[in-house]
Short mmCIF file of C-alpha atoms in Angstrom, two decimals:
data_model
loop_
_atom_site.label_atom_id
_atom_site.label_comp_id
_atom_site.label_asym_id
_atom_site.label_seq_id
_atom_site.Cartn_x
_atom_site.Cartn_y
_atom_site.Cartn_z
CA UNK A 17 135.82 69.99 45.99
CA UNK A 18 138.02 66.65 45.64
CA UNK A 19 140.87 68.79 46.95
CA UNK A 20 139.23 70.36 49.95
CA UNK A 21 137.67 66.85 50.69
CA UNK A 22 141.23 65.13 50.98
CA UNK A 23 142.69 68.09 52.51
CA UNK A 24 140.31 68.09 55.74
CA UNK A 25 140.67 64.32 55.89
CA UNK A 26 144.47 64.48 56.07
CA UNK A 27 143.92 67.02 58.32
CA UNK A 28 141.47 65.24 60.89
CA UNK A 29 143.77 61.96 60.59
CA UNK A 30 146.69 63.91 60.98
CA UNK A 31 149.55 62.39 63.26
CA UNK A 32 149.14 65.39 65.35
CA UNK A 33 145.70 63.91 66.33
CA UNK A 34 146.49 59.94 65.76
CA UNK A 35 149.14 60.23 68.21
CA UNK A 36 147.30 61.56 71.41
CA UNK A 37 144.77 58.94 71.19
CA UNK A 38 146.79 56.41 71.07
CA UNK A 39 148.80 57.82 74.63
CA UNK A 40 145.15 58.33 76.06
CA UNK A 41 145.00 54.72 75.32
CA UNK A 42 148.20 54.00 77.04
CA UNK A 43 148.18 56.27 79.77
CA UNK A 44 144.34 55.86 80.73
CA UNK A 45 145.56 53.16 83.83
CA UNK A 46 148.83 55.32 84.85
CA UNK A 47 148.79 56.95 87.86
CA UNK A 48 148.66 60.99 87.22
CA UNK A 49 152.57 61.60 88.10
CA UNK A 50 153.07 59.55 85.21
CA UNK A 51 150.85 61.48 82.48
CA UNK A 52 152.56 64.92 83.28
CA UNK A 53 156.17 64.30 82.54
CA UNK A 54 155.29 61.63 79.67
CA UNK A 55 153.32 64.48 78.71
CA UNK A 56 155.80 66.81 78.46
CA UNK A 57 158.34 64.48 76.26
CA UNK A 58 155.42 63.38 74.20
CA UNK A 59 153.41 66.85 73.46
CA UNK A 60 155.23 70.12 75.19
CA UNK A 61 158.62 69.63 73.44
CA UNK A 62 157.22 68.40 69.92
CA UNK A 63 154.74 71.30 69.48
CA UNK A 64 157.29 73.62 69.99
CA UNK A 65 159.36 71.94 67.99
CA UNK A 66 157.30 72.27 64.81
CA UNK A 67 157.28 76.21 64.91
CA UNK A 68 161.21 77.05 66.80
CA UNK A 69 161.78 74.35 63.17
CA UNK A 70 159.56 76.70 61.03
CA UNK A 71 161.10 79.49 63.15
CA UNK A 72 164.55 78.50 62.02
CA UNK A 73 163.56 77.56 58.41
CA UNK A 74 164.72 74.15 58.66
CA UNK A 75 161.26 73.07 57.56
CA UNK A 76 158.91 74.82 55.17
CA UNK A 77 155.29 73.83 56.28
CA UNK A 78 153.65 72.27 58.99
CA UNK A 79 153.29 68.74 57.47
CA UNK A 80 157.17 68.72 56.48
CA UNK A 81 156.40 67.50 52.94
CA UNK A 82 160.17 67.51 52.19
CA UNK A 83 161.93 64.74 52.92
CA UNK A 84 164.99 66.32 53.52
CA UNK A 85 163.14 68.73 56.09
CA UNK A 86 161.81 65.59 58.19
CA UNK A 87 165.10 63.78 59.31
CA UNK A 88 166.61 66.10 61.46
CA UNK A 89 163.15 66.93 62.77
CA UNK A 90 162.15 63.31 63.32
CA UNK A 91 165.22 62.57 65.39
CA UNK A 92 165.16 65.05 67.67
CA UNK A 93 161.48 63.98 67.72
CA UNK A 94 162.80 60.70 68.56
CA UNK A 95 165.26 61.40 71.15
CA UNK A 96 162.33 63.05 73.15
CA UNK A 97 160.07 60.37 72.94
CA UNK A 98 162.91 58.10 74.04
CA UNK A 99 162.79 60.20 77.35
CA UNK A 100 159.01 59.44 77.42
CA UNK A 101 159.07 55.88 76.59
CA UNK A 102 161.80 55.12 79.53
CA UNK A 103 160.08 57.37 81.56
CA UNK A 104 156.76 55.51 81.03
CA UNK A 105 158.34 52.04 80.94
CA UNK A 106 160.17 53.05 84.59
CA UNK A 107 157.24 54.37 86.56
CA UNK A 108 154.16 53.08 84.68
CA UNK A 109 153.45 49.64 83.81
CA UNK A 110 155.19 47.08 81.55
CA UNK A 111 151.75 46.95 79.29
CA UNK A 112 152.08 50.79 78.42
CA UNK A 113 155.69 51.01 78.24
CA UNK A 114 156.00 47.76 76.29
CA UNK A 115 152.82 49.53 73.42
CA UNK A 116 155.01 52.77 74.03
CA UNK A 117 158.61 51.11 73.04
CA UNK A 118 156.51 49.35 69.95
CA UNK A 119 155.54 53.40 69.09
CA UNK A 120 159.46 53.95 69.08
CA UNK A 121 160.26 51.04 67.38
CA UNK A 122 157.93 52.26 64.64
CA UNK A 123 159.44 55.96 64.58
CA UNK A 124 162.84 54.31 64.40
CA UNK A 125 162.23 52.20 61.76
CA UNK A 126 160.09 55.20 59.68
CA UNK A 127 162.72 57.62 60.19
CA UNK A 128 165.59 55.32 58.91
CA UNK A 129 163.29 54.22 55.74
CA UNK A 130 162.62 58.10 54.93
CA UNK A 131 166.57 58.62 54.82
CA UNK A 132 165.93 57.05 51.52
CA UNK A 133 162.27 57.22 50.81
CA UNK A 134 159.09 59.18 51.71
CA UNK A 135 156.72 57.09 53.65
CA UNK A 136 153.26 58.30 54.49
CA UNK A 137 153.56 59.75 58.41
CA UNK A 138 149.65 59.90 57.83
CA UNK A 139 149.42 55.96 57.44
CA UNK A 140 151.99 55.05 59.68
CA UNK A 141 150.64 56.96 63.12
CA UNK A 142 146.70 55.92 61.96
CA UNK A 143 147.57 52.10 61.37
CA UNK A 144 149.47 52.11 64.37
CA UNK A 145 146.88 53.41 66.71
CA UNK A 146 144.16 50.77 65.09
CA UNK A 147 146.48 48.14 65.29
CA UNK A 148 147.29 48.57 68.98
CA UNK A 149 143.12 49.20 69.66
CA UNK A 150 142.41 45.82 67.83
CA UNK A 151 145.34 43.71 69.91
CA UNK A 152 144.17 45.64 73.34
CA UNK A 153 140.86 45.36 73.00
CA UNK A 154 139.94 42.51 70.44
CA UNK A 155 139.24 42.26 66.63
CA UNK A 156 135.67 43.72 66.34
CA UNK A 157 137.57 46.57 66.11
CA UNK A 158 138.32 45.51 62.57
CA UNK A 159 135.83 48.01 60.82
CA UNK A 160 138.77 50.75 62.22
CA UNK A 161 140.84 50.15 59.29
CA UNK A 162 138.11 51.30 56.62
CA UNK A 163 140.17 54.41 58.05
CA UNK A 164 143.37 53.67 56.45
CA UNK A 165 142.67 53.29 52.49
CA UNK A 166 140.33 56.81 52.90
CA UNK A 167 143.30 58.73 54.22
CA UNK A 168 145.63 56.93 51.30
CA UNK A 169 143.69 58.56 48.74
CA UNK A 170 143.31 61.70 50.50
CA UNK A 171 147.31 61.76 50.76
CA UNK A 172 147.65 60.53 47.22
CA UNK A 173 145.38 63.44 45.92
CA UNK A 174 147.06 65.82 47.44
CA UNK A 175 150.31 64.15 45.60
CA UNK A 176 152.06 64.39 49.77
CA UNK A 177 152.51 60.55 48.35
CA UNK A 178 152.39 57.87 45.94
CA UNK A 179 150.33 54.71 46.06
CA UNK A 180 153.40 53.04 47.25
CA UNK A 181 154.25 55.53 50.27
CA UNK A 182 150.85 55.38 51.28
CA UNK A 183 150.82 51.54 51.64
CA UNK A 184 154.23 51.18 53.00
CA UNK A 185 152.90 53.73 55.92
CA UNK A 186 149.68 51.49 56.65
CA UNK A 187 151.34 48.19 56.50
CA UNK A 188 154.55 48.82 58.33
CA UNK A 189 152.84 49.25 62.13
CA UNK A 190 150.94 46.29 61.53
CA UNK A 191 154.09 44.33 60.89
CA UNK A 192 155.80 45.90 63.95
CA UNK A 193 152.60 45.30 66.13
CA UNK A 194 151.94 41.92 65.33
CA UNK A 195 155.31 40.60 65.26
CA UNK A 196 155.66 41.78 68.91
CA UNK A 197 152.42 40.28 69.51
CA UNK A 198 153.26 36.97 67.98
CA UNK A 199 156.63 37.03 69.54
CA UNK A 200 155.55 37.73 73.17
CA UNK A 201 152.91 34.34 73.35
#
């Protein structure tokens, strides 16, 4: 039962889900020839990514548990949503491409740290999206991040992480969040 517990919880706070709510978030003021091809960078090309990668066998299951498996994955990830962000920054607004550039700063940063280490994807896309909720639209938003230790122990009982991974994936976004939102007052 503990199992199938953390397993739908890692699934409902999956990055696949994290991330479109946070671009709903950024995109909800755009003007509709913005969405579509920031849509296509951010969504088209990633979801068929995952299966042309599973395809290929250059990763062996949908939440790319190896480590190995997730760099080559997470660059090309990253080159796309470079497209995005520049395309967002250019024709939307400096608010959503600034939040969108912080997103990229994040998946820069993540990537290079799981060159050597595993950190928690999970944690990382979940803290990111409450961290950018609670600067946009205030700290009563706090109760959001009662969210991030129940998807740490659903990730750490399905051994995808350790304590450590799990932490360094929450904490990291705030960081990288806050720093920009220290810096830029």
């Amino acid at each position: 039962m503990t199992e199938l517990v953390a397993k739908s919880i890692s699934h409902i706070f999956s990055p696949i889900i994290a991330w479109p709510i946070f671009l709903v978030i950024v995109l909800q003021h755009q003007p509709i020839q913005v969405w579509v091809p920031v849509l296509v960078f951010e969504f088209a090309i990633p979801l068929l990514l995952l299966p042309v990668f599973m395809k290929l066998k250059l990763v062996s299951d949908i939440e790319i548990t190896n480590v190995k498996e997730r760099r080559l994955f997470f660059i090309v990830l990253i080159i796309s949503h470079m497209i995005a962000t520049f395309l967002l920054w250019y024709y939307g607004d400096a608010t959503a491409g600034g939040l969108r550039f912080l997103g990229l700063i994040l998946e820069i940063v993540g990537t290079v740290i799981t060159f050597f280490w595993k950190i928690s994807a999970h944690l990382a896309a979940n803290s990111f999206v409450i961290a950018v909720v609670m600067v946009l639209f205030g700290w009563q938003w706090w109760p959001l991040l009662l969210i991030l230790p129940v998807v740490a122990w659903a990730r750490v009982v399905r051994k995808k992480h350790t304590v450590a991974q799990t932490i360094a994936g929450g904490v990291l976004p705030f960081v990288i969040v806050m720093a920009y939102e220290y810096l830029s007052h």
